[in-house]
Amino acid sequence: MSPHPWPYATDPAATPPLDADRLILWLARHQWRTLLGGVLFGVPWMLSIALVPAAIGKAIDEGLVGGDPRALVTWSAAIMGLGLVSAVTTNGRHWFAVRNWLLSSFRTAVVTERAVRRAGPALTRQMPAGEVVTSFASDFWRMGEVFDVVARFAGAIVSFVVVSVILLRGSVLLGVIMLVGGPLLLASLALVMRPLQRRQQAQREEAGLLTSLGADTVAGLRVLRGIGGEDAFLARYAAQSDRVRLAGVRLSPVQATLDAAQVLLPGIFVVVVTGIGAHLAVAGEITPGQLVAFYGYTAFLTMPLRTATEFVDKLVRTRVAARRIVRILAVEPDHEPTERPPSDQLVDVGAALVDPASGVVIEPGRLTALVS
């Protein structure tokens, strides 16, 4: 029997790294099998969609324009086969995507919960209790977001290369535009990543402070009522809530820019490649089937390019969450933990029970309080 039947758990002796990027890689190493499984489904899924325009172009050139019914039936069957491959692989890819998301999220929760128990009271002395609550409520789920998109991102890279090679074989100009323009447009996202990460971090910190304020108030609610401090609390809470709102307002333009890039960047490719392809078709340098295929490629390329921008967005979110979590993992206890013997190791001395490790004597009929 496996010593850890729960699949999300890790070896209790395992020590997660105290760096955000290394923590993400540490999680990836612990679930490399499911990540590989997602890639094995994600690549053929997106490739089967990418090859549909090529099959349509062949059906037009050889079947319709060439007047060959057999070729038309053959390429039509190929299109149907690609659709069946896409239908089968999309289910497997989605299954692995959800599993990867849950595995990384729950594994992060497990190691963080162990760190909380190890740190004990030292944790809330070094960071607000509300910050810890917020991490358990939201950060763990964000740790899984980047693993959710890994399979699609791998398929996006492979399909982009394959489509670029196909375009190179049909038109060197269009192929060069794809191979050079695509990476350049994706590299431009670096201009958005840094301010996005900084503003997401600021918004996350303000939200954590708001949760901490609420938690501290609930803990001291009776005292607040006793001294008539409700109004002061409401004023503080309203002020902090306003800071959370302002942080969200500052974040929204950068987030909107990245979301808009998911539509704008692929749209640029559609316009450029289709326009150049139309000129080449009129000049007789490419066939009508190739023109239809090129348009299909540009329409398809919206998928890998949007997947790439989504990967960037979720990677930023995951890194922000990882930075919050490593703060919890880094907290050290105030004292060395001591092993307490189980209840069956307590020594029965007459009518009393004695704990050999601590020397505590529990006598019957007497109220005993332990002060730690």
CSV table of C-alpha atoms in Angstrom, one decimal:
chain,number,residue,atom,x,y,z
A,1,MET,CA,0.0,0.0,0.0
A,2,SER,CA,1.3,3.5,-0.8
A,3,PRO,CA,2.4,5.5,2.3
A,4,HIS,CA,0.5,8.5,0.9
A,5,PRO,CA,-2.8,7.2,-0.5
A,6,TRP,CA,-4.1,10.8,-1.0
A,7,PRO,CA,-2.7,11.8,-4.4
A,8,TYR,CA,-2.3,15.5,-3.6
A,9,ALA,CA,-0.1,14.9,-0.5
A,10,THR,CA,3.7,15.0,-0.6
A,11,ASP,CA,6.3,13.4,1.6
A,12,PRO,CA,6.0,15.0,5.1
A,13,ALA,CA,9.8,15.5,5.0
A,14,ALA,CA,9.6,17.3,1.6
A,15,THR,CA,10.6,21.0,1.9
A,16,PRO,CA,9.1,23.3,-0.7
A,17,PRO,CA,11.4,26.1,-1.9
A,18,LEU,CA,11.0,29.6,-0.5
A,19,ASP,CA,11.1,31.3,-3.9
A,20,ALA,CA,8.0,32.0,-6.0
A,21,ASP,CA,9.4,30.8,-9.3
A,22,ARG,CA,11.1,27.8,-7.8
A,23,LEU,CA,7.9,26.8,-5.9
A,24,ILE,CA,6.1,26.7,-9.3
A,25,LEU,CA,8.8,24.5,-10.7
A,26,TRP,CA,8.7,22.3,-7.6
A,27,LEU,CA,5.0,21.7,-8.1
A,28,ALA,CA,5.6,20.9,-11.8
A,29,ARG,CA,8.2,18.3,-10.9
A,30,HIS,CA,5.7,16.6,-8.5
A,31,GLN,CA,3.1,16.3,-11.2
A,32,TRP,CA,5.2,15.9,-14.4
A,33,ARG,CA,3.2,12.7,-15.4
A,34,THR,CA,-0.1,14.5,-15.6
A,35,LEU,CA,1.5,17.5,-17.2
A,36,LEU,CA,3.0,15.2,-19.9
A,37,GLY,CA,-0.4,13.5,-20.3
A,38,GLY,CA,-2.0,16.9,-21.0
A,39,VAL,CA,0.6,17.7,-23.6
A,40,LEU,CA,0.1,14.4,-25.3
A,41,PHE,CA,-3.5,15.2,-25.8
A,42,GLY,CA,-3.1,19.0,-26.2
A,43,VAL,CA,-0.7,18.8,-29.2
A,44,PRO,CA,-2.7,16.5,-31.4
A,45,TRP,CA,-5.9,18.4,-30.5
A,46,MET,CA,-4.6,21.7,-31.8
A,47,LEU,CA,-2.7,20.1,-34.7
A,48,SER,CA,-5.9,18.4,-35.9
A,49,ILE,CA,-7.6,21.8,-36.0
A,50,ALA,CA,-4.6,23.4,-37.7
A,51,LEU,CA,-4.5,20.9,-40.6
A,52,VAL,CA,-8.2,21.4,-41.5
A,53,PRO,CA,-7.5,24.4,-43.8
A,54,ALA,CA,-4.8,22.4,-45.6
A,55,ALA,CA,-7.3,19.6,-46.3
A,56,ILE,CA,-10.0,22.1,-47.4
A,57,GLY,CA,-7.5,23.7,-49.8
A,58,LYS,CA,-6.6,20.3,-51.3
A,59,ALA,CA,-10.3,19.5,-51.7
A,60,ILE,CA,-10.8,22.7,-53.6
A,61,ASP,CA,-7.7,22.4,-55.9
A,62,GLU,CA,-7.9,18.7,-56.6
A,63,GLY,CA,-11.6,18.0,-56.2
A,64,LEU,CA,-13.5,21.1,-57.3
A,65,VAL,CA,-11.1,23.0,-59.5
A,66,GLY,CA,-9.4,19.8,-60.8
A,67,GLY,CA,-12.8,18.0,-61.4
A,68,ASP,CA,-11.7,14.8,-59.6
A,69,PRO,CA,-14.7,13.3,-57.6
A,70,ARG,CA,-12.4,10.7,-55.9
A,71,ALA,CA,-10.0,13.4,-54.6
A,72,LEU,CA,-13.0,15.4,-53.3
A,73,VAL,CA,-14.3,12.4,-51.4
A,74,THR,CA,-10.8,11.5,-50.1
A,75,TRP,CA,-10.1,15.0,-48.8
A,76,SER,CA,-13.6,15.3,-47.4
A,77,ALA,CA,-13.0,12.1,-45.4
A,78,ALA,CA,-9.7,13.6,-44.2
A,79,ILE,CA,-11.6,16.6,-42.9
A,80,MET,CA,-14.0,14.4,-41.1
A,81,GLY,CA,-11.2,12.3,-39.7
A,82,LEU,CA,-9.5,15.5,-38.3
A,83,GLY,CA,-12.7,16.5,-36.7
A,84,LEU,CA,-13.0,13.1,-35.0
A,85,VAL,CA,-9.4,13.4,-33.7
A,86,SER,CA,-10.2,16.8,-32.4
A,87,ALA,CA,-13.3,15.6,-30.6
A,88,VAL,CA,-11.5,12.8,-28.9
A,89,THR,CA,-8.4,14.6,-27.9
A,90,THR,CA,-10.2,17.7,-26.6
A,91,ASN,CA,-11.9,15.5,-23.9
A,92,GLY,CA,-8.6,14.0,-22.8
A,93,ARG,CA,-6.9,17.4,-22.8
A,94,HIS,CA,-9.6,19.0,-20.7
A,95,TRP,CA,-9.6,16.1,-18.2
A,96,PHE,CA,-5.8,16.5,-17.7
A,97,ALA,CA,-6.1,20.3,-17.5
A,98,VAL,CA,-8.6,20.1,-14.7
A,99,ARG,CA,-6.6,17.4,-12.9
A,100,ASN,CA,-3.4,19.5,-13.2
A,101,TRP,CA,-5.2,22.5,-11.8
A,102,LEU,CA,-6.6,20.6,-8.8
A,103,LEU,CA,-3.3,18.7,-8.1
A,104,SER,CA,-1.2,21.8,-7.9
A,105,SER,CA,-3.8,23.8,-5.9
A,106,PHE,CA,-4.4,21.0,-3.3
A,107,ARG,CA,-0.7,20.1,-3.1
A,108,THR,CA,0.0,23.8,-2.3
A,109,ALA,CA,-2.7,23.8,0.3
A,110,VAL,CA,-1.2,20.6,1.9
A,111,VAL,CA,2.4,22.0,2.3
A,112,THR,CA,1.1,25.4,3.4
A,113,GLU,CA,-1.1,23.8,6.1
A,114,ARG,CA,1.9,21.9,7.4
A,115,ALA,CA,3.8,25.1,7.5
A,116,VAL,CA,1.0,26.8,9.5
A,117,ARG,CA,0.9,24.0,12.0
A,118,ARG,CA,4.7,24.0,12.3
A,119,ALA,CA,4.9,27.8,12.8
A,120,GLY,CA,2.1,27.9,15.4
A,121,PRO,CA,1.5,31.2,17.1
A,122,ALA,CA,4.6,32.7,15.4
A,123,LEU,CA,2.7,32.9,12.2
A,124,THR,CA,0.1,35.4,13.4
A,125,ARG,CA,2.8,37.4,15.1
A,126,GLN,CA,4.7,37.9,11.8
A,127,MET,CA,1.8,38.4,9.5
A,128,PRO,CA,-1.9,39.2,10.0
A,129,ALA,CA,-4.4,36.4,10.4
A,130,GLY,CA,-6.5,37.8,7.6
A,131,GLU,CA,-3.6,37.5,5.2
A,132,VAL,CA,-3.4,33.8,6.0
A,133,VAL,CA,-7.1,33.4,5.5
A,134,THR,CA,-7.0,35.2,2.2
A,135,SER,CA,-4.2,32.9,1.0
A,136,PHE,CA,-6.3,29.8,1.8
A,137,ALA,CA,-9.4,31.3,0.2
A,138,SER,CA,-7.9,32.5,-3.1
A,139,ASP,CA,-4.1,32.0,-3.6
A,140,PHE,CA,-4.2,28.2,-3.7
A,141,TRP,CA,-6.7,28.2,-6.6
A,142,ARG,CA,-4.6,30.6,-8.6
A,143,MET,CA,-1.5,28.4,-8.1
A,144,GLY,CA,-3.3,25.9,-10.4
A,145,GLU,CA,-4.2,28.4,-13.2
A,146,VAL,CA,-0.9,28.2,-15.1
A,147,PHE,CA,-1.0,24.4,-15.0
A,148,ASP,CA,-4.5,24.4,-16.4
A,149,VAL,CA,-3.2,26.0,-19.6
A,150,VAL,CA,0.0,24.1,-20.1
A,151,ALA,CA,-1.5,21.5,-22.4
A,152,ARG,CA,-3.1,24.1,-24.7
A,153,PHE,CA,0.1,26.2,-24.6
A,154,ALA,CA,2.2,23.2,-25.8
A,155,GLY,CA,-0.3,22.6,-28.6
A,156,ALA,CA,-0.2,26.3,-29.5
A,157,ILE,CA,3.6,26.2,-29.9
A,158,VAL,CA,3.7,23.1,-32.0
A,159,SER,CA,0.8,24.1,-34.2
A,160,PHE,CA,2.3,27.6,-34.8
A,161,VAL,CA,5.5,26.0,-36.0
A,162,VAL,CA,3.7,23.5,-38.2
A,163,VAL,CA,1.5,26.2,-39.8
A,164,SER,CA,4.5,28.4,-40.4
A,165,VAL,CA,6.3,25.6,-42.2
A,166,ILE,CA,3.2,24.9,-44.4
A,167,LEU,CA,3.0,28.6,-45.2
A,168,LEU,CA,6.7,28.7,-46.1
A,169,ARG,CA,6.2,25.8,-48.6
A,170,GLY,CA,3.3,27.7,-50.2
A,171,SER,CA,4.7,31.2,-50.0
A,172,VAL,CA,8.0,32.2,-48.6
A,173,LEU,CA,6.8,35.7,-47.9
A,174,LEU,CA,3.8,34.6,-45.8
A,175,GLY,CA,5.9,32.0,-44.0
A,176,VAL,CA,8.5,34.6,-43.0
A,177,ILE,CA,5.7,37.0,-41.8
A,178,MET,CA,4.5,34.2,-39.6
A,179,LEU,CA,7.8,33.1,-38.2
A,180,VAL,CA,9.1,36.6,-37.5
A,181,GLY,CA,5.9,38.6,-36.8
A,182,GLY,CA,4.4,36.1,-34.4
A,183,PRO,CA,7.2,36.0,-31.9
A,184,LEU,CA,7.7,39.8,-32.1
A,185,LEU,CA,4.0,40.4,-31.3
A,186,LEU,CA,4.2,38.0,-28.3
A,187,ALA,CA,7.4,39.6,-27.1
A,188,SER,CA,5.6,42.9,-27.0
A,189,LEU,CA,3.5,41.5,-24.2
A,190,ALA,CA,6.5,42.0,-22.0
A,191,LEU,CA,5.6,45.6,-21.9
A,192,VAL,CA,2.4,44.7,-20.2
A,193,MET,CA,3.6,41.9,-17.9
A,194,ARG,CA,5.6,43.9,-15.5
A,195,PRO,CA,3.0,46.6,-14.7
A,196,LEU,CA,0.3,43.9,-14.6
A,197,GLN,CA,2.2,41.9,-12.1
A,198,ARG,CA,3.0,44.9,-10.0
A,199,ARG,CA,-0.6,46.1,-9.9
A,200,GLN,CA,-2.0,42.7,-9.2
A,201,GLN,CA,0.4,42.4,-6.3
A,202,ALA,CA,-0.7,45.8,-4.9
A,203,GLN,CA,-4.4,44.8,-5.3
A,204,ARG,CA,-3.8,41.5,-3.6
A,205,GLU,CA,-2.0,43.2,-0.6
A,206,GLU,CA,-4.8,45.7,-0.1
A,207,ALA,CA,-7.4,42.9,-0.2
A,208,GLY,CA,-5.4,40.9,2.4
A,209,LEU,CA,-5.3,44.0,4.7
A,210,LEU,CA,-9.1,44.3,4.3
A,211,THR,CA,-9.6,40.7,5.3
A,212,SER,CA,-7.2,41.1,8.3
A,213,LEU,CA,-9.1,44.2,9.5
A,214,GLY,CA,-12.4,42.3,9.4
A,215,ALA,CA,-10.9,39.3,11.2
A,216,ASP,CA,-9.3,41.4,13.9
A,217,THR,CA,-12.6,43.2,14.4
A,218,VAL,CA,-14.6,40.0,14.7
A,219,ALA,CA,-12.1,38.8,17.3
A,220,GLY,CA,-12.5,41.9,19.4
A,221,LEU,CA,-16.1,42.7,18.7
A,222,ARG,CA,-17.2,42.6,22.3
A,223,VAL,CA,-14.5,45.0,23.3
A,224,LEU,CA,-15.4,47.3,20.5
A,225,ARG,CA,-19.0,47.4,21.7
A,226,GLY,CA,-18.0,47.9,25.2
A,227,ILE,CA,-16.0,51.0,24.5
A,228,GLY,CA,-18.3,52.3,21.7
A,229,GLY,CA,-15.7,51.8,18.9
A,230,GLU,CA,-18.1,50.7,16.2
A,231,ASP,CA,-18.0,54.0,14.4
A,232,ALA,CA,-14.2,54.0,14.4
A,233,PHE,CA,-14.1,50.5,13.0
A,234,LEU,CA,-16.6,51.4,10.3
A,235,ALA,CA,-14.5,54.4,9.3
A,236,ARG,CA,-11.3,52.2,9.1
A,237,TYR,CA,-13.1,49.5,7.2
A,238,ALA,CA,-14.5,52.0,4.7
A,239,ALA,CA,-11.1,53.6,4.1
A,240,GLN,CA,-9.4,50.2,3.5
A,241,SER,CA,-12.3,49.1,1.3
A,242,ASP,CA,-11.8,52.3,-0.8
A,243,ARG,CA,-8.1,51.5,-1.1
A,244,VAL,CA,-9.0,48.0,-2.4
A,245,ARG,CA,-11.3,49.7,-4.9
A,246,LEU,CA,-8.6,52.1,-6.1
A,247,ALA,CA,-6.1,49.3,-6.5
A,248,GLY,CA,-8.6,47.5,-8.6
A,249,VAL,CA,-9.2,50.6,-10.7
A,250,ARG,CA,-5.4,51.0,-11.3
A,251,LEU,CA,-5.2,47.3,-12.3
A,252,SER,CA,-8.1,47.3,-14.7
A,253,PRO,CA,-6.5,49.3,-17.6
A,254,VAL,CA,-3.5,47.0,-17.7
A,255,GLN,CA,-5.7,43.9,-17.5
A,256,ALA,CA,-7.9,45.3,-20.2
A,257,THR,CA,-4.9,45.9,-22.4
A,258,LEU,CA,-3.8,42.3,-22.1
A,259,ASP,CA,-7.3,41.1,-22.7
A,260,ALA,CA,-7.6,43.3,-25.8
A,261,ALA,CA,-4.3,42.0,-27.0
A,262,GLN,CA,-5.8,38.5,-27.2
A,263,VAL,CA,-8.1,39.8,-30.0
A,264,LEU,CA,-5.9,42.5,-31.5
A,265,LEU,CA,-2.7,40.5,-32.1
A,266,PRO,CA,-4.5,37.6,-34.0
A,267,GLY,CA,-6.6,40.2,-35.8
A,268,ILE,CA,-3.4,41.8,-37.2
A,269,PHE,CA,-2.3,38.4,-38.6
A,270,VAL,CA,-5.7,37.8,-40.2
A,271,VAL,CA,-5.6,41.2,-42.0
A,272,VAL,CA,-2.0,41.0,-43.1
A,273,VAL,CA,-1.8,37.4,-44.2
A,274,THR,CA,-5.2,37.5,-46.0
A,275,GLY,CA,-4.4,40.7,-47.8
A,276,ILE,CA,-1.1,39.5,-49.0
A,277,GLY,CA,-2.6,36.1,-49.9
A,278,ALA,CA,-5.3,37.8,-52.0
A,279,HIS,CA,-2.6,39.7,-54.0
A,280,LEU,CA,-0.6,36.5,-54.6
A,281,ALA,CA,-3.8,34.7,-55.8
A,282,VAL,CA,-4.6,37.5,-58.2
A,283,ALA,CA,-1.0,37.4,-59.5
A,284,GLY,CA,-1.3,33.7,-60.1
A,285,GLU,CA,1.4,32.8,-57.6
A,286,ILE,CA,-0.9,30.7,-55.4
A,287,THR,CA,-3.9,28.6,-56.3
A,288,PRO,CA,-7.5,29.4,-55.1
A,289,GLY,CA,-7.3,26.4,-52.7
A,290,GLN,CA,-4.1,27.8,-51.2
A,291,LEU,CA,-5.8,31.2,-50.7
A,292,VAL,CA,-8.7,29.6,-48.9
A,293,ALA,CA,-6.2,27.5,-46.8
A,294,PHE,CA,-4.2,30.6,-46.0
A,295,TYR,CA,-7.3,32.4,-44.8
A,296,GLY,CA,-8.1,29.3,-42.7
A,297,TYR,CA,-4.6,29.4,-41.2
A,298,THR,CA,-4.9,33.0,-40.2
A,299,ALA,CA,-8.4,32.3,-38.6
A,300,PHE,CA,-6.9,29.3,-36.8
A,301,LEU,CA,-3.9,31.2,-35.6
A,302,THR,CA,-6.2,33.3,-33.4
A,303,MET,CA,-6.4,30.2,-31.2
A,304,PRO,CA,-2.6,29.6,-30.4
A,305,LEU,CA,-1.9,33.4,-30.1
A,306,ARG,CA,-4.8,33.9,-27.7
A,307,THR,CA,-3.6,30.8,-25.8
A,308,ALA,CA,-0.1,32.3,-25.5
A,309,THR,CA,-1.5,35.6,-24.1
A,310,GLU,CA,-3.7,33.7,-21.7
A,311,PHE,CA,-0.6,31.7,-20.6
A,312,VAL,CA,1.2,34.9,-19.9
A,313,ASP,CA,-1.8,36.3,-17.9
A,314,LYS,CA,-2.1,33.2,-15.8
A,315,LEU,CA,1.6,32.9,-15.2
A,316,VAL,CA,1.6,36.5,-13.8
A,317,ARG,CA,-1.4,35.6,-11.5
A,318,THR,CA,0.3,32.4,-10.3
A,319,ARG,CA,3.6,34.2,-9.6
A,320,VAL,CA,1.7,36.8,-7.5
A,321,ALA,CA,0.0,34.0,-5.5
A,322,ALA,CA,3.2,32.1,-5.1
A,323,ARG,CA,4.9,35.2,-3.5
A,324,ARG,CA,2.1,35.3,-0.9
A,325,ILE,CA,2.4,31.6,-0.1
A,326,VAL,CA,6.2,31.5,0.3
A,327,ARG,CA,5.8,34.2,3.0
A,328,ILE,CA,3.8,31.7,5.0
A,329,LEU,CA,6.2,28.9,4.2
A,330,ALA,CA,9.1,31.0,5.4
A,331,VAL,CA,7.8,31.6,8.9
A,332,GLU,CA,9.8,29.7,11.6
A,333,PRO,CA,8.3,28.6,14.9
A,334,ASP,CA,9.4,30.5,18.1
A,335,HIS,CA,10.5,27.2,19.7
A,336,GLU,CA,11.6,23.7,18.6
A,337,PRO,CA,8.6,21.4,18.4
A,338,THR,CA,8.5,18.6,20.9
A,339,GLU,CA,7.0,15.2,20.4
A,340,ARG,CA,4.2,14.4,22.8
A,341,PRO,CA,3.6,10.7,23.6
A,342,PRO,CA,0.3,9.2,22.6
A,343,SER,CA,-2.3,8.7,25.2
A,344,ASP,CA,-1.5,5.0,25.6
A,345,GLN,CA,2.0,6.0,26.8
A,346,LEU,CA,0.8,8.0,29.8
A,347,VAL,CA,1.9,6.4,33.0
A,348,ASP,CA,-0.8,5.5,35.5
A,349,VAL,CA,0.6,6.3,39.0
A,350,GLY,CA,-2.0,5.3,41.5
A,351,ALA,CA,-5.1,7.4,40.7
A,352,ALA,CA,-3.1,10.0,38.7
A,353,LEU,CA,-1.8,10.1,35.1
A,354,VAL,CA,1.8,11.3,34.5
A,355,ASP,CA,3.2,12.4,31.1
A,356,PRO,CA,6.8,11.2,31.1
A,357,ALA,CA,7.9,13.8,28.5
A,358,SER,CA,6.7,16.9,30.3
A,359,GLY,CA,6.2,15.7,33.9
A,360,VAL,CA,2.6,16.9,34.0
A,361,VAL,CA,0.5,15.1,36.6
A,362,ILE,CA,-3.2,14.9,36.1
A,363,GLU,CA,-5.1,14.0,39.3
A,364,PRO,CA,-8.7,12.9,39.4
A,365,GLY,CA,-11.3,15.3,40.9
A,366,ARG,CA,-9.1,18.4,40.4
A,367,LEU,CA,-9.3,21.0,37.7
A,368,THR,CA,-5.9,21.1,35.9
A,369,ALA,CA,-5.0,23.9,33.5
A,370,LEU,CA,-1.9,23.9,31.2
A,371,VAL,CA,-0.4,27.2,30.4
A,372,SER,CA,1.8,27.3,27.3
